[in-house]
Amino acid sequence: MPRVEIEIPDEVSADVDHLDVTIEGPEGTVTRRLWYPDVSVTVEDDAVVIESDVTDAKTNATVGTFESHVRNMVHGVSEEWEYKMEVFYSHFPMQVRSEGDEVVIENFLGEKAPRRTGVHGDTVVEVSDEELSLRGPSIEDVGQTAADIEQLTRVSGKDTRVFQDGVYITEKPSTGGA
């Protein structure tokens, strides 16, 4: 009978509405649906409790996964998640800028049409010279935005040993282990 309690810091609040877990803190709010048969997620005192009466391997694994999700949510709303990216070019100087809820890359490999990708959730993209900084409360949103930017500058049909131009993730966040 697995039972996991995750302490909630003072500046963070948690709420469970049916299947949706909402964690609020100084850096924002993250809501996520956590559902699996025979696994319940509740808030008791100052802790999020994940428990199940079933002890099979898949249920135990799901309890561990839910624990990681909630820990990531608590970390995100209290300290934020941050990815660092770097613009690299050798042939054509590309310009990267953040435009509202989009990231725009111009002059990639000399292309006339700008490449664009959306920014997920509450992610904030800051561009300074050749570096990008992506921050936000949801690790999924920040990570997906970083991956989308990296994929936007993928070179196809050319020798990637020669054409190394692109925007690459240089630093990912780490929780220090749970």
CSV table of N, CA and C in Angstrom, one decimal:
chain,number,residue,atom,x,y,z
A,1,MET,N,0.8,-1.2,0.0
A,1,MET,CA,0.0,0.0,0.0
A,1,MET,C,0.9,1.2,0.0
A,2,PRO,N,1.3,1.7,-1.2
A,2,PRO,CA,2.2,2.9,-1.3
A,2,PRO,C,1.5,4.2,-0.9
A,3,ARG,N,2.2,5.0,-0.1
A,3,ARG,CA,1.7,6.3,0.3
A,3,ARG,C,2.9,7.2,0.3
A,4,VAL,N,2.7,8.4,-0.4
A,4,VAL,CA,3.8,9.4,-0.5
A,4,VAL,C,3.3,10.7,0.0
A,5,GLU,N,4.0,11.4,0.9
A,5,GLU,CA,3.6,12.7,1.3
A,5,GLU,C,4.7,13.7,0.8
A,6,ILE,N,4.2,14.8,0.2
A,6,ILE,CA,5.1,15.8,-0.3
A,6,ILE,C,4.8,17.1,0.4
A,7,GLU,N,5.8,17.5,1.2
A,7,GLU,CA,5.6,18.8,2.0
A,7,GLU,C,5.5,20.0,1.1
A,8,ILE,N,4.6,20.9,1.5
A,8,ILE,CA,4.4,22.1,0.7
A,8,ILE,C,5.0,23.2,1.5
A,9,PRO,N,5.9,24.0,0.8
A,9,PRO,CA,6.5,25.2,1.5
A,9,PRO,C,5.5,26.2,1.9
A,10,ASP,N,5.9,27.1,2.8
A,10,ASP,CA,4.9,28.1,3.3
A,10,ASP,C,4.4,29.0,2.2
A,11,GLU,N,5.2,29.4,1.2
A,11,GLU,CA,4.7,30.4,0.2
A,11,GLU,C,3.9,29.7,-0.9
A,12,VAL,N,3.8,28.4,-0.8
A,12,VAL,CA,3.1,27.6,-1.9
A,12,VAL,C,1.8,27.1,-1.3
A,13,SER,N,0.7,27.1,-2.2
A,13,SER,CA,-0.5,26.4,-1.8
A,13,SER,C,-0.9,25.4,-2.8
A,14,ALA,N,-1.6,24.4,-2.4
A,14,ALA,CA,-2.0,23.3,-3.2
A,14,ALA,C,-3.5,23.0,-3.1
A,15,ASP,N,-4.1,22.6,-4.2
A,15,ASP,CA,-5.6,22.3,-4.2
A,15,ASP,C,-5.8,21.2,-5.2
A,16,VAL,N,-6.7,20.3,-4.8
A,16,VAL,CA,-7.1,19.2,-5.7
A,16,VAL,C,-8.6,19.3,-6.0
A,17,ASP,N,-8.9,19.5,-7.3
A,17,ASP,CA,-10.3,19.6,-7.7
A,17,ASP,C,-10.6,18.4,-8.6
A,18,HIS,N,-11.2,17.4,-8.0
A,18,HIS,CA,-11.5,16.1,-8.7
A,18,HIS,C,-10.2,15.4,-9.1
A,19,LEU,N,-9.8,15.6,-10.4
A,19,LEU,CA,-8.5,15.0,-10.8
A,19,LEU,C,-7.4,16.0,-11.1
A,20,ASP,N,-7.8,17.3,-11.0
A,20,ASP,CA,-6.8,18.3,-11.3
A,20,ASP,C,-6.1,18.8,-10.1
A,21,VAL,N,-4.7,18.8,-10.1
A,21,VAL,CA,-3.9,19.3,-9.0
A,21,VAL,C,-3.4,20.7,-9.4
A,22,THR,N,-3.7,21.7,-8.6
A,22,THR,CA,-3.2,23.0,-8.8
A,22,THR,C,-2.3,23.5,-7.7
A,23,ILE,N,-1.1,23.9,-8.1
A,23,ILE,CA,-0.1,24.4,-7.2
A,23,ILE,C,0.1,25.8,-7.5
A,24,GLU,N,0.0,26.7,-6.5
A,24,GLU,CA,0.2,28.1,-6.7
A,24,GLU,C,1.4,28.6,-5.8
A,25,GLY,N,2.2,29.5,-6.4
A,25,GLY,CA,3.3,30.1,-5.6
A,25,GLY,C,3.7,31.4,-6.1
A,26,PRO,N,4.8,32.0,-5.6
A,26,PRO,CA,5.2,33.3,-6.0
A,26,PRO,C,5.5,33.5,-7.5
A,27,GLU,N,6.0,32.4,-8.2
A,27,GLU,CA,6.4,32.4,-9.6
A,27,GLU,C,5.3,32.1,-10.5
A,28,GLY,N,4.1,31.7,-10.0
A,28,GLY,CA,3.0,31.4,-10.9
A,28,GLY,C,2.1,30.2,-10.4
A,29,THR,N,1.3,29.7,-11.4
A,29,THR,CA,0.4,28.6,-11.1
A,29,THR,C,0.6,27.5,-12.1
A,30,VAL,N,0.6,26.3,-11.6
A,30,VAL,CA,0.6,25.1,-12.5
A,30,VAL,C,-0.5,24.2,-12.2
A,31,THR,N,-1.3,23.7,-13.2
A,31,THR,CA,-2.4,22.8,-13.0
A,31,THR,C,-2.1,21.6,-13.9
A,32,ARG,N,-2.3,20.4,-13.3
A,32,ARG,CA,-2.1,19.2,-14.0
A,32,ARG,C,-3.1,18.1,-13.6
A,33,ARG,N,-3.5,17.4,-14.6
A,33,ARG,CA,-4.5,16.3,-14.3
A,33,ARG,C,-3.7,15.0,-14.0
A,34,LEU,N,-3.9,14.5,-12.8
A,34,LEU,CA,-3.3,13.3,-12.3
A,34,LEU,C,-4.3,12.2,-12.1
A,35,TRP,N,-4.4,11.3,-13.1
A,35,TRP,CA,-5.4,10.2,-12.9
A,35,TRP,C,-4.8,8.9,-13.3
A,36,TYR,N,-5.2,7.9,-12.4
A,36,TYR,CA,-4.8,6.5,-12.7
A,36,TYR,C,-5.7,5.7,-11.8
A,37,PRO,N,-6.2,4.5,-12.2
A,37,PRO,CA,-7.1,3.7,-11.4
A,37,PRO,C,-6.5,3.4,-10.1
A,38,ASP,N,-7.3,3.5,-9.0
A,38,ASP,CA,-6.9,3.2,-7.7
A,38,ASP,C,-5.8,4.0,-7.1
A,39,VAL,N,-5.5,5.2,-7.7
A,39,VAL,CA,-4.5,6.1,-7.1
A,39,VAL,C,-5.2,7.4,-6.8
A,40,SER,N,-5.1,7.8,-5.5
A,40,SER,CA,-5.8,9.1,-5.1
A,40,SER,C,-4.8,10.1,-4.7
A,41,VAL,N,-5.1,11.4,-5.1
A,41,VAL,CA,-4.2,12.5,-4.7
A,41,VAL,C,-5.1,13.5,-3.9
A,42,THR,N,-4.6,13.8,-2.7
A,42,THR,CA,-5.4,14.7,-1.8
A,42,THR,C,-4.4,15.6,-1.2
A,43,VAL,N,-4.9,16.7,-0.5
A,43,VAL,CA,-4.1,17.6,0.2
A,43,VAL,C,-4.5,17.5,1.7
A,44,GLU,N,-3.6,17.2,2.5
A,44,GLU,CA,-3.8,17.0,4.0
A,44,GLU,C,-2.8,17.9,4.7
A,45,ASP,N,-3.3,18.8,5.5
A,45,ASP,CA,-2.5,19.8,6.3
A,45,ASP,C,-1.6,20.5,5.3
A,46,ASP,N,-0.3,20.4,5.4
A,46,ASP,CA,0.7,21.1,4.5
A,46,ASP,C,1.4,20.1,3.6
A,47,ALA,N,0.7,19.1,3.1
A,47,ALA,CA,1.3,18.1,2.3
A,47,ALA,C,0.3,17.6,1.2
A,48,VAL,N,0.9,17.3,0.1
A,48,VAL,CA,0.1,16.6,-1.0
A,48,VAL,C,0.3,15.1,-0.8
A,49,VAL,N,-0.8,14.3,-0.6
A,49,VAL,CA,-0.7,12.9,-0.4
A,49,VAL,C,-1.1,12.1,-1.6
A,50,ILE,N,-0.2,11.2,-2.0
A,50,ILE,CA,-0.5,10.3,-3.1
A,50,ILE,C,-0.5,8.9,-2.6
A,51,GLU,N,-1.7,8.2,-2.7
A,51,GLU,CA,-1.7,6.9,-2.1
A,51,GLU,C,-2.6,5.9,-2.9
A,52,SER,N,-2.4,4.7,-2.7
A,52,SER,CA,-3.1,3.6,-3.4
A,52,SER,C,-3.2,2.4,-2.5
A,53,ASP,N,-4.3,1.7,-2.7
A,53,ASP,CA,-4.5,0.4,-2.0
A,53,ASP,C,-3.9,-0.8,-2.7
A,54,VAL,N,-3.6,-0.6,-4.0
A,54,VAL,CA,-3.1,-1.6,-4.9
A,54,VAL,C,-1.6,-1.6,-4.8
A,55,THR,N,-1.0,-2.8,-4.9
A,55,THR,CA,0.5,-2.8,-4.7
A,55,THR,C,1.2,-3.4,-5.9
A,56,ASP,N,0.5,-3.5,-7.1
A,56,ASP,CA,1.2,-4.0,-8.3
A,56,ASP,C,2.3,-3.0,-8.8
A,57,ALA,N,3.2,-3.5,-9.6
A,57,ALA,CA,4.3,-2.7,-10.1
A,57,ALA,C,3.9,-1.4,-10.9
A,58,LYS,N,2.9,-1.6,-11.7
A,58,LYS,CA,2.5,-0.4,-12.5
A,58,LYS,C,1.9,0.7,-11.6
A,59,THR,N,1.1,0.3,-10.6
A,59,THR,CA,0.5,1.3,-9.7
A,59,THR,C,1.6,2.0,-8.9
A,60,ASN,N,2.6,1.2,-8.4
A,60,ASN,CA,3.7,1.8,-7.7
A,60,ASN,C,4.5,2.7,-8.6
A,61,ALA,N,4.7,2.4,-9.8
A,61,ALA,CA,5.4,3.3,-10.7
A,61,ALA,C,4.7,4.6,-10.9
A,62,THR,N,3.3,4.4,-11.1
A,62,THR,CA,2.5,5.6,-11.3
A,62,THR,C,2.5,6.5,-10.0
A,63,VAL,N,2.5,6.0,-8.9
A,63,VAL,CA,2.6,6.8,-7.6
A,63,VAL,C,4.0,7.6,-7.6
A,64,GLY,N,5.0,6.9,-8.0
A,64,GLY,CA,6.3,7.6,-8.1
A,64,GLY,C,6.3,8.7,-9.2
A,65,THR,N,5.7,8.4,-10.3
A,65,THR,CA,5.6,9.4,-11.4
A,65,THR,C,4.8,10.6,-10.9
A,66,PHE,N,3.7,10.4,-10.2
A,66,PHE,CA,2.9,11.5,-9.7
A,66,PHE,C,3.7,12.3,-8.7
A,67,GLU,N,4.5,11.6,-7.9
A,67,GLU,CA,5.3,12.3,-6.9
A,67,GLU,C,6.3,13.2,-7.6
A,68,SER,N,6.9,12.8,-8.7
A,68,SER,CA,7.8,13.6,-9.4
A,68,SER,C,7.1,14.8,-10.0
A,69,HIS,N,5.9,14.6,-10.6
A,69,HIS,CA,5.1,15.7,-11.2
A,69,HIS,C,4.9,16.8,-10.1
A,70,VAL,N,4.4,16.3,-9.0
A,70,VAL,CA,4.0,17.3,-7.9
A,70,VAL,C,5.3,18.0,-7.4
A,71,ARG,N,6.4,17.3,-7.3
A,71,ARG,CA,7.7,18.0,-6.8
A,71,ARG,C,8.1,19.0,-7.9
A,72,ASN,N,8.0,18.6,-9.2
A,72,ASN,CA,8.4,19.6,-10.2
A,72,ASN,C,7.5,20.8,-10.2
A,73,MET,N,6.2,20.6,-9.9
A,73,MET,CA,5.2,21.7,-9.9
A,73,MET,C,5.6,22.6,-8.7
A,74,VAL,N,5.9,22.1,-7.5
A,74,VAL,CA,6.2,22.9,-6.4
A,74,VAL,C,7.5,23.7,-6.6
A,75,HIS,N,8.5,23.0,-7.2
A,75,HIS,CA,9.7,23.7,-7.5
A,75,HIS,C,9.5,24.8,-8.5
A,76,GLY,N,8.7,24.6,-9.5
A,76,GLY,CA,8.4,25.6,-10.6
A,76,GLY,C,7.7,26.8,-10.1
A,77,VAL,N,6.8,26.7,-9.2
A,77,VAL,CA,6.0,27.8,-8.7
A,77,VAL,C,6.8,28.6,-7.6
A,78,SER,N,7.8,27.9,-7.0
A,78,SER,CA,8.6,28.6,-6.0
A,78,SER,C,9.9,29.2,-6.5
A,79,GLU,N,10.6,28.5,-7.4
A,79,GLU,CA,11.9,28.9,-7.9
A,79,GLU,C,12.0,29.1,-9.4
A,80,GLU,N,11.0,28.7,-10.2
A,80,GLU,CA,11.0,28.7,-11.6
A,80,GLU,C,12.0,27.7,-12.2
A,81,TRP,N,11.7,27.3,-13.5
A,81,TRP,CA,12.6,26.4,-14.3
A,81,TRP,C,13.3,27.3,-15.3
A,82,GLU,N,14.5,27.1,-15.6
A,82,GLU,CA,15.2,27.9,-16.5
A,82,GLU,C,16.1,27.1,-17.4
A,83,TYR,N,15.9,27.4,-18.7
A,83,TYR,CA,16.8,26.8,-19.8
A,83,TYR,C,17.6,27.9,-20.4
A,84,LYS,N,18.9,27.6,-20.8
A,84,LYS,CA,19.7,28.5,-21.5
A,84,LYS,C,20.0,28.0,-22.9
A,85,MET,N,19.9,28.8,-23.9
A,85,MET,CA,20.2,28.4,-25.2
A,85,MET,C,21.2,29.4,-25.8
A,86,GLU,N,21.9,28.9,-26.9
A,86,GLU,CA,22.9,29.8,-27.5
A,86,GLU,C,22.7,29.7,-29.0
A,87,VAL,N,22.8,30.9,-29.6
A,87,VAL,CA,22.7,31.1,-31.1
A,87,VAL,C,24.1,30.8,-31.7
A,88,PHE,N,24.2,29.9,-32.6
A,88,PHE,CA,25.5,29.6,-33.3
A,88,PHE,C,25.3,29.7,-34.8
A,89,TYR,N,26.2,30.5,-35.4
A,89,TYR,CA,26.2,30.6,-36.9
A,89,TYR,C,27.6,30.8,-37.4
A,90,SER,N,27.9,30.3,-38.6
A,90,SER,CA,29.2,30.5,-39.2
A,90,SER,C,29.0,31.1,-40.6
A,91,HIS,N,27.9,30.9,-41.2
A,91,HIS,CA,27.7,31.3,-42.6
A,91,HIS,C,26.9,32.7,-42.6
A,92,PHE,N,25.7,32.6,-42.1
A,92,PHE,CA,24.8,33.8,-42.2
A,92,PHE,C,24.5,34.3,-40.8
A,93,PRO,N,24.7,35.6,-40.5
A,93,PRO,CA,24.3,36.0,-39.1
A,93,PRO,C,22.8,36.0,-39.0
A,94,MET,N,22.3,35.2,-38.1
A,94,MET,CA,20.8,35.1,-37.9
A,94,MET,C,20.4,36.0,-36.7
A,95,GLN,N,19.2,36.5,-36.8
A,95,GLN,CA,18.7,37.3,-35.8
A,95,GLN,C,17.5,36.5,-35.1
A,96,VAL,N,17.6,36.5,-33.8
A,96,VAL,CA,16.5,35.9,-33.0
A,96,VAL,C,15.9,36.9,-32.1
A,97,ARG,N,14.5,36.9,-32.1
A,97,ARG,CA,13.8,37.8,-31.2
A,97,ARG,C,12.5,37.2,-30.7
A,98,SER,N,12.1,37.7,-29.6
A,98,SER,CA,10.8,37.3,-29.0
A,98,SER,C,9.8,38.3,-29.3
A,99,GLU,N,8.7,37.8,-29.9
A,99,GLU,CA,7.6,38.7,-30.3
A,99,GLU,C,6.3,38.2,-29.7
A,100,GLY,N,5.9,38.8,-28.6
A,100,GLY,CA,4.7,38.3,-27.9
A,100,GLY,C,4.8,36.9,-27.5
A,101,ASP,N,3.9,36.1,-28.1
A,101,ASP,CA,3.9,34.6,-27.8
A,101,ASP,C,4.6,33.8,-28.9
A,102,GLU,N,5.6,34.4,-29.6
A,102,GLU,CA,6.3,33.7,-30.6
A,102,GLU,C,7.8,34.0,-30.5
A,103,VAL,N,8.6,33.1,-31.0
A,103,VAL,CA,10.0,33.3,-31.2
A,103,VAL,C,10.2,33.4,-32.7
A,104,VAL,N,10.9,34.4,-33.2
A,104,VAL,CA,11.1,34.6,-34.6
A,104,VAL,C,12.6,34.5,-34.9
A,105,ILE,N,13.0,33.7,-35.9
A,105,ILE,CA,14.4,33.6,-36.3
A,105,ILE,C,14.5,34.0,-37.7
A,106,GLU,N,15.3,35.1,-38.0
A,106,GLU,CA,15.4,35.6,-39.3
A,106,GLU,C,16.8,35.3,-39.9
A,107,ASN,N,16.9,35.2,-41.2
A,107,ASN,CA,18.2,35.0,-41.9
A,107,ASN,C,18.9,33.7,-41.5
A,108,PHE,N,18.1,32.7,-41.2
A,108,PHE,CA,18.7,31.4,-40.9
A,108,PHE,C,19.2,30.8,-42.2
A,109,LEU,N,20.5,30.5,-42.3
A,109,LEU,CA,21.1,30.0,-43.6
A,109,LEU,C,20.8,30.9,-44.8
A,110,GLY,N,20.6,32.2,-44.5
A,110,GLY,CA,20.3,33.1,-45.6
A,110,GLY,C,18.9,33.1,-46.1
A,111,GLU,N,18.0,32.4,-45.4
A,111,GLU,CA,16.6,32.3,-45.9
A,111,GLU,C,15.9,33.7,-45.8
A,112,LYS,N,15.1,34.0,-46.8
A,112,LYS,CA,14.4,35.2,-46.8
A,112,LYS,C,13.2,35.2,-45.8
A,113,ALA,N,12.5,34.1,-45.7
A,113,ALA,CA,11.3,34.0,-44.9
A,113,ALA,C,11.7,33.7,-43.4
A,114,PRO,N,11.2,34.4,-42.5
A,114,PRO,CA,11.5,34.1,-41.1
A,114,PRO,C,10.9,32.8,-40.6
A,115,ARG,N,11.6,32.2,-39.7
A,115,ARG,CA,11.0,31.0,-39.1
A,115,ARG,C,10.4,31.4,-37.7
A,116,ARG,N,9.2,30.8,-37.4
A,116,ARG,CA,8.5,31.2,-36.2
A,116,ARG,C,8.1,29.9,-35.4
A,117,THR,N,8.0,30.0,-34.1
A,117,THR,CA,7.5,29.0,-33.3
A,117,THR,C,6.8,29.6,-32.1
A,118,GLY,N,5.8,29.0,-31.6
A,118,GLY,CA,5.0,29.5,-30.5
A,118,GLY,C,5.7,29.2,-29.1
A,119,VAL,N,5.4,30.1,-28.1
A,119,VAL,CA,5.9,29.9,-26.8
A,119,VAL,C,4.7,29.2,-26.0
A,120,HIS,N,5.1,28.1,-25.3
A,120,HIS,CA,4.1,27.4,-24.5
A,120,HIS,C,3.8,27.9,-23.2
A,121,GLY,N,2.6,28.0,-22.8
A,121,GLY,CA,2.2,28.3,-21.4
A,121,GLY,C,2.6,29.7,-21.0
A,122,ASP,N,3.1,29.7,-19.7
A,122,ASP,CA,3.6,31.0,-19.1
A,122,ASP,C,5.1,31.2,-19.2
A,123,THR,N,5.7,30.6,-20.2
A,123,THR,CA,7.1,30.7,-20.4
A,123,THR,C,7.5,32.1,-20.9
A,124,VAL,N,8.6,32.6,-20.3
A,124,VAL,CA,9.1,33.9,-20.7
A,124,VAL,C,10.4,33.7,-21.4
A,125,VAL,N,10.5,34.3,-22.6
A,125,VAL,CA,11.7,34.1,-23.4
A,125,VAL,C,12.4,35.5,-23.5
A,126,GLU,N,13.7,35.5,-23.0
A,126,GLU,CA,14.5,36.7,-23.1
A,126,GLU,C,15.7,36.5,-24.0
A,127,VAL,N,15.9,37.4,-25.0
A,127,VAL,CA,17.0,37.3,-25.9
A,127,VAL,C,18.0,38.4,-25.7
A,128,SER,N,19.2,38.0,-25.5
A,128,SER,CA,20.3,39.1,-25.4
A,128,SER,C,21.5,38.6,-26.2
A,129,ASP,N,21.7,39.4,-27.3
A,129,ASP,CA,22.8,39.0,-28.2
A,129,ASP,C,22.7,37.6,-28.8
A,130,GLU,N,23.6,36.7,-28.4
A,130,GLU,CA,23.6,35.4,-28.9
A,130,GLU,C,23.1,34.4,-27.9
A,131,GLU,N,22.4,34.8,-26.8
A,131,GLU,CA,21.9,33.9,-25.8
A,131,GLU,C,20.5,34.1,-25.6
A,132,LEU,N,19.8,33.0,-25.3
A,132,LEU,CA,18.4,33.0,-24.9
A,132,LEU,C,18.2,32.4,-23.6
A,133,SER,N,17.3,33.0,-22.8
A,133,SER,CA,17.0,32.5,-21.5
A,133,SER,C,15.5,32.2,-21.5
A,134,LEU,N,15.1,31.0,-21.1
A,134,LEU,CA,13.7,30.6,-21.1
A,134,LEU,C,13.3,30.3,-19.6
A,135,ARG,N,12.3,30.9,-19.0
A,135,ARG,CA,11.9,30.7,-17.7
A,135,ARG,C,10.4,30.5,-17.5
A,136,GLY,N,10.0,29.7,-16.6
A,136,GLY,CA,8.6,29.6,-16.3
A,136,GLY,C,8.3,28.6,-15.2
A,137,PRO,N,7.1,28.5,-14.7
A,137,PRO,CA,6.7,27.6,-13.6
A,137,PRO,C,6.6,26.2,-14.0
A,138,SER,N,6.2,25.9,-15.3
A,138,SER,CA,5.9,24.5,-15.7
A,138,SER,C,7.1,24.0,-16.5
A,139,ILE,N,7.7,22.9,-16.0
A,139,ILE,CA,8.9,22.4,-16.7
A,139,ILE,C,8.5,21.8,-18.0
A,140,GLU,N,7.3,21.3,-18.2
A,140,GLU,CA,6.9,20.8,-19.5
A,140,GLU,C,6.8,21.9,-20.5
A,141,ASP,N,6.2,23.1,-20.1
A,141,ASP,CA,6.1,24.2,-21.1
A,141,ASP,C,7.4,24.8,-21.5
A,142,VAL,N,8.3,25.0,-20.5
A,142,VAL,CA,9.6,25.6,-20.7
A,142,VAL,C,10.4,24.6,-21.6
A,143,GLY,N,10.4,23.4,-21.2
A,143,GLY,CA,11.2,22.4,-22.0
A,143,GLY,C,10.7,22.2,-23.4
A,144,GLN,N,9.4,22.2,-23.6
A,144,GLN,CA,8.8,22.1,-25.0
A,144,GLN,C,9.1,23.3,-25.8
A,145,THR,N,9.1,24.5,-25.2
A,145,THR,CA,9.4,25.7,-25.9
A,145,THR,C,10.9,25.7,-26.4
A,146,ALA,N,11.8,25.2,-25.5
A,146,ALA,CA,13.2,25.1,-25.8
A,146,ALA,C,13.4,24.1,-27.0
A,147,ALA,N,12.7,23.0,-26.9
A,147,ALA,CA,12.9,21.9,-27.9
A,147,ALA,C,12.3,22.4,-29.3
A,148,ASP,N,11.2,23.2,-29.2
A,148,ASP,CA,10.7,23.7,-30.5
A,148,ASP,C,11.6,24.7,-31.1
A,149,ILE,N,12.3,25.6,-30.3
A,149,ILE,CA,13.2,26.5,-30.9
A,149,ILE,C,14.4,25.8,-31.5
A,150,GLU,N,14.9,24.8,-30.8
A,150,GLU,CA,16.0,24.0,-31.3
A,150,GLU,C,15.7,23.3,-32.6
A,151,GLN,N,14.5,22.7,-32.7
A,151,GLN,CA,14.0,22.0,-33.9
A,151,GLN,C,13.7,23.0,-35.0
A,152,LEU,N,13.4,24.2,-34.7
A,152,LEU,CA,13.1,25.2,-35.7
A,152,LEU,C,14.3,25.5,-36.6
A,153,THR,N,15.5,25.3,-36.0
A,153,THR,CA,16.8,25.6,-36.8
A,153,THR,C,17.5,24.3,-37.2
A,154,ARG,N,16.7,23.2,-37.3
A,154,ARG,CA,17.3,21.9,-37.7
A,154,ARG,C,17.7,22.0,-39.2
A,155,VAL,N,18.9,21.6,-39.5
A,155,VAL,CA,19.4,21.6,-40.9
A,155,VAL,C,19.1,20.2,-41.6
A,156,SER,N,18.3,20.3,-42.7
A,156,SER,CA,18.1,19.0,-43.4
A,156,SER,C,18.5,19.1,-44.8
A,157,GLY,N,19.0,18.0,-45.3
A,157,GLY,CA,19.4,18.0,-46.7
A,157,GLY,C,20.8,18.6,-46.9
A,158,LYS,N,21.6,18.9,-45.8
A,158,LYS,CA,22.9,19.4,-45.9
A,158,LYS,C,23.8,18.6,-45.0
A,159,ASP,N,25.1,18.7,-45.1
A,159,ASP,CA,26.0,18.0,-44.2
A,159,ASP,C,26.0,18.8,-42.9
A,160,THR,N,25.6,18.1,-41.8
A,160,THR,CA,25.4,18.8,-40.5
A,160,THR,C,26.8,19.0,-39.9
A,161,ARG,N,27.9,18.4,-40.4
A,161,ARG,CA,29.2,18.6,-39.9
A,161,ARG,C,29.7,20.0,-40.4
A,162,VAL,N,29.2,20.4,-41.5
A,162,VAL,CA,29.6,21.7,-42.1
A,162,VAL,C,28.6,22.8,-41.7
A,163,PHE,N,27.3,22.5,-41.8
A,163,PHE,CA,26.3,23.5,-41.5
A,163,PHE,C,25.8,23.3,-40.0
A,164,GLN,N,26.5,23.9,-39.1
A,164,GLN,CA,26.2,23.7,-37.7
A,164,GLN,C,25.4,24.9,-37.2
A,165,ASP,N,25.0,25.8,-38.0
A,165,ASP,CA,24.2,26.9,-37.6
A,165,ASP,C,22.9,26.4,-36.9
A,166,GLY,N,22.5,27.2,-35.9
A,166,GLY,CA,21.3,26.8,-35.2
A,166,GLY,C,21.2,27.5,-33.8
A,167,VAL,N,20.2,27.2,-33.1
A,167,VAL,CA,20.0,27.6,-31.7
A,167,VAL,C,19.9,26.4,-30.9
A,168,TYR,N,20.9,26.2,-29.9
A,168,TYR,CA,21.0,25.0,-29.2
A,168,TYR,C,20.9,25.2,-27.7
A,169,ILE,N,20.3,24.2,-27.1
A,169,ILE,CA,20.1,24.2,-25.6
A,169,ILE,C,21.5,24.0,-25.0
A,170,THR,N,22.0,24.9,-24.2
A,170,THR,CA,23.3,24.7,-23.5
A,170,THR,C,23.2,24.4,-22.1
A,171,GLU,N,22.1,24.7,-21.4
A,171,GLU,CA,21.9,24.4,-20.0
A,171,GLU,C,20.5,24.1,-19.7
A,172,LYS,N,20.3,22.9,-19.1
A,172,LYS,CA,19.0,22.5,-18.7
A,172,LYS,C,18.9,22.5,-17.1
A,173,PRO,N,17.7,22.7,-16.6
A,173,PRO,CA,17.6,22.7,-15.1
A,173,PRO,C,17.7,21.4,-14.5
A,174,SER,N,18.1,21.3,-13.3
A,174,SER,CA,18.2,20.1,-12.6
A,174,SER,C,17.6,20.3,-11.2
A,175,THR,N,16.9,19.2,-10.7
A,175,THR,CA,16.3,19.3,-9.4
A,175,THR,C,17.3,18.9,-8.3
A,176,GLY,N,18.4,18.3,-8.6
A,176,GLY,CA,19.3,17.8,-7.6
A,176,GLY,C,18.9,16.5,-7.1
A,177,GLY,N,18.0,15.8,-7.8
A,177,GLY,CA,17.5,14.5,-7.4
A,177,GLY,C,16.4,14.6,-6.4
A,178,ALA,N,15.4,13.7,-6.5
A,178,ALA,CA,14.3,13.7,-5.6
A,178,ALA,C,14.4,12.7,-4.5
